[in-house]
């Protein structure tokens, strides 16, 4: 293994150019003239008369197509995406008319608790009705380019042409440049604690159409239905709603710009952010600044998860990776999540053929490697060993009536698993390194 590729830097992958809004802004909503106005700045800084863009039939039809493609769960009205699709034209007619008349009323959000990866905790997920998801998507088509135009360059979450690896690359570049003291901060229950009125006021700074604002307000004040209990949250935006990501980004956008003006190197992905500093004193000053802004914004820092780290001797986690010195590993939660998934796919009592077991396992491993391919090379070797051990246990159980004196590693050597189609993380990493060196 080439020493310089023990851990492949994020910078080894060429950064794609961030696409312009002319590429991703919805064409039936955003004309070239509107995009030109957005680029040079609208007069007065606010956009008027946008509601007609929301209920434009072409917009609603495209929004419906997106919702139906995702095939999510039914909301409180029990209407499935299939049920909506069967009477699609009639449903879009109803939506267009009610939005045009101004009497559209969202239904309650069905709340479901889902497991947190790598944790015993569960997080709430809001499931709006299919009709509400269509309308929210139509609203996003209209307002997203306006709000995104204000977002800071160091904001990477839920934005077109930006992703986790872009944020991770930015962090890595600052670490390599000597910004080794890291403020590792955590906002406690961010989505559930955003003050609604302050959020609406931020939207109103850029959008003056009162009907758009009223429609967004209706969504923020949707009731929550969990089992037989229904209530309206005092704060927050529902996780799982189509509108929530862009609104959540908007609320933290002043924070991004404030920290930048103060000269701090902050990288944010949704509500997950780190501030990278050259000295501990600078990091302590940054943390004081963060605490003050967060308190003023009506939010809360997690008391035990917010800390200052010297990354040369301690590790910190960001977007699934654990950073320490120049090494990258899956963070503990990511590791636990992967191990649980491996165990789930390799039960000793599996009745499937070894080829079928390896096929399902390999499908999962390919996706995992695409994200975690920048880890230290030993990571992949160790996971491969564990996976082969699990598979040998399955084979031993199946062959218990035909005992052999040879150890399992000799009865089923590594090359055996290659023949049955098992994806090797170690080999995938080796090939990845060779492709970067120009050998493939």
Coordinates of C-alpha atoms in Angstrom, one line a residue:
X1 CA 0.0 0.0 0.0
X2 CA 1.4 3.4 -1.0
X3 CA 2.1 5.3 2.1
X4 CA 0.4 8.5 0.8
X5 CA -2.8 6.5 0.2
X6 CA -3.1 4.8 3.6
X7 CA -6.0 7.2 3.9
X8 CA -7.2 8.6 0.6
X9 CA -7.7 12.4 1.1
X10 CA -11.1 13.8 0.0
X11 CA -9.1 16.3 -2.1
X12 CA -8.0 13.3 -4.3
X13 CA -11.4 13.4 -5.9
X14 CA -11.8 16.4 -8.2
X15 CA -14.5 18.7 -7.0
X16 CA -17.5 19.1 -9.3
X17 CA -18.4 22.7 -10.1
X18 CA -21.5 23.8 -8.2
X19 CA -24.3 24.0 -10.7
X20 CA -25.9 27.3 -11.4
X21 CA -29.6 27.9 -10.6
X22 CA -30.3 27.9 -14.4
X23 CA -29.5 24.2 -14.2
X24 CA -31.7 23.2 -11.2
X25 CA -34.4 25.9 -10.9
X26 CA -37.7 24.5 -12.0
X27 CA -38.1 25.7 -15.6
X28 CA -41.9 25.9 -15.5
X29 CA -41.6 28.2 -12.5
X30 CA -38.4 30.1 -13.2
X31 CA -38.1 31.8 -16.5
X32 CA -34.8 33.1 -17.9
X33 CA -36.0 36.7 -17.1
X34 CA -36.7 35.7 -13.5
X35 CA -33.3 34.0 -13.1
X36 CA -31.6 37.1 -14.5
X37 CA -33.4 39.2 -12.0
X38 CA -32.4 36.8 -9.2
X39 CA -28.7 37.1 -10.3
X40 CA -28.6 40.9 -10.3
X41 CA -30.9 41.3 -7.3
X42 CA -34.6 42.0 -7.2
X43 CA -35.7 45.6 -6.6
X44 CA -36.2 46.2 -2.8
X45 CA -34.8 42.8 -2.0
X46 CA -38.2 41.1 -1.9
X47 CA -40.2 39.0 -4.3
X48 CA -43.9 39.7 -4.8
X49 CA -46.8 37.8 -6.5
X50 CA -45.5 34.3 -6.4
X51 CA -48.6 32.3 -5.4
X52 CA -49.7 31.9 -9.1
X53 CA -46.4 30.1 -9.6
X54 CA -47.3 27.6 -6.9
X55 CA -50.8 26.7 -8.2
X56 CA -49.6 26.7 -11.9
X57 CA -50.8 23.3 -13.2
X58 CA -47.4 22.5 -14.7
X59 CA -45.8 23.0 -11.4
X60 CA -48.3 20.9 -9.5
X61 CA -48.0 18.1 -12.1
X62 CA -44.2 18.0 -11.8
X63 CA -44.4 18.2 -8.0
X64 CA -46.9 15.2 -8.1
X65 CA -44.5 13.2 -10.3
X66 CA -41.6 13.7 -7.8
X67 CA -43.8 12.7 -4.8
X68 CA -45.1 9.6 -6.6
X69 CA -41.6 8.5 -7.6
X70 CA -40.5 8.5 -4.0
X71 CA -43.4 6.3 -3.0
X72 CA -43.5 7.3 0.6
X73 CA -46.0 6.2 3.3
X74 CA -49.5 7.3 3.6
X75 CA -50.5 10.2 5.9
X76 CA -53.4 10.6 8.3
X77 CA -55.9 10.4 5.5
X78 CA -54.5 6.9 4.6
X79 CA -54.2 7.9 1.0
X80 CA -51.3 6.1 -0.6
X81 CA -49.2 7.3 -3.6
X82 CA -50.9 4.6 -5.6
X83 CA -54.3 5.9 -4.6
X84 CA -53.3 9.4 -5.5
X85 CA -51.9 8.2 -8.9
X86 CA -55.1 6.5 -9.8
X87 CA -57.0 9.8 -9.7
X88 CA -54.1 12.1 -10.4
X89 CA -55.8 14.5 -12.7
X90 CA -58.8 14.9 -10.4
X91 CA -56.5 15.4 -7.4
X92 CA -54.4 18.1 -9.2
X93 CA -57.6 19.9 -10.2
X94 CA -58.7 20.0 -6.6
X95 CA -55.3 21.2 -5.4
X96 CA -55.1 23.9 -8.1
X97 CA -58.6 25.2 -7.3
X98 CA -58.1 25.3 -3.5
X99 CA -54.7 27.0 -3.8
X100 CA -56.2 29.5 -6.3
X101 CA -59.1 30.2 -3.9
X102 CA -56.8 30.5 -0.9
X103 CA -58.8 27.9 1.1
X104 CA -56.2 25.1 1.1
X105 CA -55.8 23.6 4.5
X106 CA -53.1 21.1 5.3
X107 CA -54.0 18.0 7.3
X108 CA -52.3 16.8 10.5
X109 CA -48.8 15.2 10.2
X110 CA -48.6 11.5 11.2
X111 CA -45.7 11.0 13.5
X112 CA -43.7 7.9 13.5
X113 CA -40.7 7.1 15.7
X114 CA -37.7 5.5 13.8
X115 CA -34.5 4.2 15.2
X116 CA -31.4 6.4 15.3
X117 CA -28.5 4.7 13.6
X118 CA -26.0 3.4 16.1
X119 CA -28.1 4.4 19.0
X120 CA -30.9 3.0 21.2
X121 CA -32.8 6.3 20.9
X122 CA -35.5 6.9 18.4
X123 CA -36.2 10.1 16.5
X124 CA -39.6 11.5 15.4
X125 CA -40.4 11.5 11.7
X126 CA -43.4 13.5 10.4
X127 CA -45.3 12.0 7.5
X128 CA -47.6 14.5 5.7
X129 CA -50.4 13.4 3.5
X130 CA -49.6 12.8 -0.2
X131 CA -51.6 15.9 -1.2
X132 CA -49.6 18.0 1.3
X133 CA -46.3 16.6 0.0
X134 CA -47.3 17.7 -3.5
X135 CA -48.2 21.2 -2.4
X136 CA -45.0 21.5 -0.4
X137 CA -42.9 20.4 -3.3
X138 CA -44.6 23.0 -5.5
X139 CA -43.8 25.7 -2.9
X140 CA -40.2 24.6 -2.8
X141 CA -40.0 24.9 -6.6
X142 CA -40.9 28.6 -6.2
X143 CA -39.1 29.7 -3.1
X144 CA -35.9 27.6 -3.0
X145 CA -33.9 29.6 -5.7
X146 CA -34.8 32.8 -3.8
X147 CA -33.6 31.5 -0.4
X148 CA -30.7 29.5 -1.7
X149 CA -29.4 32.6 -3.3
X150 CA -28.7 34.0 0.2
X151 CA -27.0 30.9 1.6
X152 CA -23.4 30.9 2.6
X153 CA -20.8 29.0 0.5
X154 CA -19.9 26.9 3.6
X155 CA -23.5 25.6 3.9
X156 CA -23.5 22.2 2.3
X157 CA -26.7 20.4 3.5
X158 CA -29.8 19.9 1.3
X159 CA -28.4 22.0 -1.5
X160 CA -28.1 21.2 -5.2
X161 CA -24.7 20.1 -6.4
X162 CA -23.3 19.9 -2.8
X163 CA -22.9 16.9 -0.6
X164 CA -21.3 15.5 2.5
X165 CA -18.0 14.8 0.8
X166 CA -17.8 18.5 -0.2
X167 CA -18.1 19.5 3.4
X168 CA -15.7 16.8 4.5
X169 CA -13.1 18.0 2.0
X170 CA -13.4 21.5 3.3
X171 CA -12.8 20.3 6.9
X172 CA -9.8 18.3 5.7
X173 CA -8.3 21.2 3.9
X174 CA -8.5 23.4 7.0
X175 CA -7.0 20.6 9.2
X176 CA -4.1 20.3 6.7
X177 CA -3.6 24.1 6.8
X178 CA -3.1 24.0 10.5
X179 CA -6.6 24.6 11.8
X180 CA -6.2 21.7 14.3
X181 CA -8.4 23.0 17.2
X182 CA -12.0 22.1 16.4
X183 CA -15.1 23.3 18.1
X184 CA -17.3 20.2 17.8
X185 CA -20.8 21.6 18.4
X186 CA -24.2 20.0 18.6
X187 CA -27.6 21.7 18.4
X188 CA -30.0 19.9 20.7
X189 CA -33.2 18.8 18.8
X190 CA -32.7 21.5 16.2
X191 CA -35.6 20.8 13.9
X192 CA -38.0 20.6 16.8
X193 CA -36.9 23.8 18.5
X194 CA -36.8 26.4 15.6
X195 CA -38.9 29.4 16.7
X196 CA -41.7 29.6 14.2
X197 CA -42.4 33.3 14.2
X198 CA -38.7 34.1 13.8
X199 CA -38.4 31.7 10.9
X200 CA -41.4 33.3 9.2
X201 CA -39.9 36.7 9.7
X202 CA -36.7 35.5 7.9
X203 CA -38.8 34.2 5.0
X204 CA -40.6 37.5 4.9
X205 CA -37.3 39.3 4.5
X206 CA -37.1 37.8 1.0
X207 CA -40.7 37.0 0.0
X208 CA -43.5 39.5 0.3
X209 CA -46.3 37.5 -1.1
X210 CA -48.7 37.3 1.8
X211 CA -50.5 34.2 0.4
X212 CA -47.2 32.3 0.2
X213 CA -46.3 33.4 3.7
X214 CA -49.7 32.3 5.0
X215 CA -49.4 28.9 3.3
X216 CA -46.0 28.4 4.9
X217 CA -47.4 29.4 8.2
X218 CA -50.2 26.8 7.9
X219 CA -47.6 24.1 7.4
X220 CA -45.6 25.3 10.4
X221 CA -48.7 25.1 12.5
X222 CA -49.9 21.7 11.3
X223 CA -51.0 19.5 14.1
X224 CA -49.1 16.3 14.9
X225 CA -51.0 13.0 15.3
X226 CA -49.2 10.2 17.2
X227 CA -51.4 7.2 17.8
X228 CA -54.5 8.8 19.3
X229 CA -52.8 12.0 20.6
X230 CA -53.0 15.2 18.5
X231 CA -51.3 18.5 19.3
X232 CA -49.8 21.6 17.7
X233 CA -46.1 22.0 18.5
X234 CA -45.1 25.4 19.9
X235 CA -41.8 25.4 18.0
X236 CA -40.1 23.5 15.2
X237 CA -40.5 22.3 11.6
X238 CA -41.6 18.7 11.1
X239 CA -38.8 16.3 10.2
X240 CA -39.8 14.5 7.0
X241 CA -41.7 17.4 5.5
X242 CA -40.6 18.6 2.0
X243 CA -40.4 22.2 3.1
X244 CA -38.3 21.6 6.3
X245 CA -34.8 21.3 4.8
X246 CA -34.8 24.7 3.0
X247 CA -36.5 26.4 6.0
X248 CA -34.0 24.9 8.5
X249 CA -31.1 26.0 6.3
X250 CA -32.6 29.5 6.2
X251 CA -32.8 29.8 10.0
X252 CA -29.1 29.0 10.4
X253 CA -28.0 31.2 7.4
X254 CA -27.5 34.3 9.5
X255 CA -25.3 32.2 11.8
X256 CA -23.1 31.2 8.8
X257 CA -22.6 34.8 7.8
X258 CA -22.1 36.0 11.3
X259 CA -19.3 33.5 12.0
X260 CA -17.7 34.3 8.6
X261 CA -17.7 38.0 9.4
X262 CA -16.0 37.3 12.7
X263 CA -13.3 35.5 10.8
X264 CA -14.0 31.9 11.8
X265 CA -13.7 28.9 9.6
X266 CA -17.0 27.2 10.0
X267 CA -18.3 24.3 7.9
X268 CA -22.0 23.3 8.2
X269 CA -24.1 20.5 6.9
X270 CA -27.8 21.1 8.0
X271 CA -27.6 21.3 11.8
X272 CA -24.2 19.6 12.0
X273 CA -21.3 22.0 12.1
X274 CA -17.7 22.4 13.2
X275 CA -15.5 25.5 13.6
X276 CA -11.8 25.0 12.8
X277 CA -9.2 27.2 14.6
X278 CA -5.4 27.6 14.7
X279 CA -5.2 27.9 18.5
X280 CA -7.1 26.8 21.6
X281 CA -7.6 30.4 22.6
X282 CA -9.3 31.1 19.2
X283 CA -11.4 28.0 19.6
X284 CA -12.6 29.1 23.0
X285 CA -13.5 32.5 21.6
X286 CA -15.4 30.9 18.8
X287 CA -17.3 28.7 21.3
X288 CA -18.3 31.8 23.3
X289 CA -19.5 33.4 20.0
X290 CA -21.5 30.2 19.1
X291 CA -23.1 30.0 22.6
X292 CA -24.2 33.7 22.4
X293 CA -25.7 33.4 18.9
X294 CA -27.4 30.1 19.6
X295 CA -29.0 31.5 22.8
X296 CA -30.1 34.7 21.0
X297 CA -31.7 32.6 18.3
X298 CA -33.8 30.6 20.8
X299 CA -31.9 27.4 20.2
X300 CA -29.9 25.2 22.6
X301 CA -26.4 23.6 22.4
X302 CA -26.1 20.1 23.7
X303 CA -24.3 20.4 27.0
X304 CA -22.3 17.1 26.7
X305 CA -21.8 16.9 23.0
X306 CA -20.3 20.4 22.5
X307 CA -16.5 20.5 23.1
X308 CA -13.2 21.8 21.9
X309 CA -10.9 19.1 20.4
X310 CA -7.2 19.1 19.6
X311 CA -7.4 16.9 16.5
X312 CA -3.7 16.0 16.7
X313 CA -4.4 13.9 19.9
X314 CA -8.2 13.5 20.0
X315 CA -10.8 12.5 17.5
X316 CA -13.9 14.4 16.5
X317 CA -16.8 13.2 14.4
X318 CA -18.4 14.9 11.4
X319 CA -20.8 13.5 8.9
X320 CA -20.2 9.8 9.8
X321 CA -16.4 10.1 9.8
X322 CA -14.0 10.3 12.8
X323 CA -11.1 12.6 12.3
X324 CA -7.8 12.2 14.3
X325 CA -4.5 13.6 13.1
X326 CA -4.3 12.6 9.4
X327 CA -6.4 9.4 9.9
X328 CA -10.0 8.9 9.0
X329 CA -12.2 6.1 10.4
X330 CA -16.0 5.5 10.5
X331 CA -17.3 7.2 13.6
X332 CA -18.6 5.0 16.4
X333 CA -22.2 5.3 15.4
X334 CA -21.4 4.5 11.8
X335 CA -19.4 1.5 12.9
X336 CA -22.2 0.2 15.1
X337 CA -24.7 0.7 12.3
X338 CA -22.6 -1.2 9.8
X339 CA -21.9 -4.1 12.3
X340 CA -25.6 -4.4 13.0
X341 CA -26.4 -4.5 9.3
X342 CA -23.8 -7.2 8.7
X343 CA -25.2 -9.3 11.5
X344 CA -28.7 -8.8 10.1
X345 CA -27.6 -10.1 6.7
X346 CA -25.5 -13.0 7.9
X347 CA -27.7 -15.0 10.4
X348 CA -26.3 -18.5 11.2
X349 CA -29.7 -19.9 10.5
X350 CA -30.0 -18.4 7.0
X351 CA -31.7 -20.7 4.6
X352 CA -30.4 -18.9 1.5
X353 CA -27.6 -20.1 -0.6
X354 CA -24.1 -18.6 0.1
X355 CA -24.3 -16.9 -3.3
X356 CA -27.6 -15.2 -2.3
X357 CA -26.3 -14.2 1.1
X358 CA -23.2 -12.7 -0.6
X359 CA -25.2 -10.9 -3.2
X360 CA -27.3 -9.1 -0.6
X361 CA -24.3 -8.4 1.5
X362 CA -22.3 -7.1 -1.5
X363 CA -25.0 -4.7 -2.5
X364 CA -25.0 -3.1 0.9
X365 CA -21.2 -3.0 1.0
X366 CA -20.8 -1.3 -2.3
X367 CA -23.0 1.6 -1.1
X368 CA -21.2 1.8 2.2
X369 CA -17.8 1.9 0.5
X370 CA -18.8 4.7 -1.9
X371 CA -19.3 6.9 1.2
X372 CA -16.5 5.6 3.5
X373 CA -13.8 5.0 0.9
X374 CA -11.7 7.7 2.4
X375 CA -11.1 5.8 5.7
X376 CA -7.7 4.3 6.7
X377 CA -6.9 1.1 4.7
X378 CA -7.0 -1.1 7.8
X379 CA -10.7 -0.3 8.2
X380 CA -11.5 -2.3 5.1
X381 CA -9.2 -5.2 5.9
X382 CA -10.8 -5.6 9.4
X383 CA -14.3 -5.5 8.2
X384 CA -13.5 -8.1 5.5
X385 CA -12.2 -10.4 8.2
X386 CA -15.2 -10.0 10.3
X387 CA -17.6 -10.6 7.4
X388 CA -15.8 -13.8 6.3
X389 CA -15.9 -15.0 9.9
X390 CA -19.6 -14.6 10.0
X391 CA -20.0 -16.4 6.7
X392 CA -17.8 -19.3 7.9
X393 CA -20.0 -19.7 10.9
X394 CA -23.0 -20.2 8.6
X395 CA -21.1 -22.8 6.6
X396 CA -20.0 -24.6 9.8
X397 CA -23.5 -24.8 11.0
X398 CA -24.7 -26.2 7.6
X399 CA -21.9 -28.7 7.5
X400 CA -22.0 -29.8 11.2
X401 CA -22.9 -33.4 10.1
X402 CA -19.9 -33.5 7.9
X403 CA -17.1 -32.5 10.3
X404 CA -13.6 -31.9 9.0
X405 CA -10.4 -31.7 11.0
X406 CA -9.2 -28.7 8.9
X407 CA -9.9 -25.3 10.4
X408 CA -12.7 -23.2 8.8
X409 CA -10.2 -20.8 7.2
X410 CA -8.7 -23.7 5.3
X411 CA -12.0 -25.3 4.4
X412 CA -13.3 -22.0 3.0
X413 CA -10.3 -19.8 2.2
X414 CA -10.6 -16.2 1.2
X415 CA -10.6 -17.1 -2.5
X416 CA -13.7 -19.3 -1.9
X417 CA -15.7 -16.2 -1.1
X418 CA -14.5 -14.5 -4.2
X419 CA -16.0 -17.4 -6.2
X420 CA -19.4 -16.9 -4.6
X421 CA -19.4 -13.2 -5.3
X422 CA -18.5 -11.5 -2.1
X423 CA -17.5 -7.9 -2.4
X424 CA -14.2 -7.2 -0.8
X425 CA -13.8 -3.8 0.8
X426 CA -10.0 -4.2 1.0
X427 CA -9.9 -5.0 -2.8
X428 CA -12.2 -2.2 -3.6
X429 CA -10.0 0.2 -1.7
X430 CA -6.9 -1.1 -3.4
X431 CA -8.5 -0.6 -6.8
X432 CA -9.6 2.9 -5.8
X433 CA -6.0 3.8 -4.9
X434 CA -4.7 2.4 -8.2
X435 CA -7.3 4.3 -10.1
X436 CA -6.1 7.5 -8.5
X437 CA -2.5 6.7 -9.4
X438 CA -3.6 6.3 -13.0
X439 CA -3.0 2.6 -13.2
X440 CA -6.6 1.9 -14.2

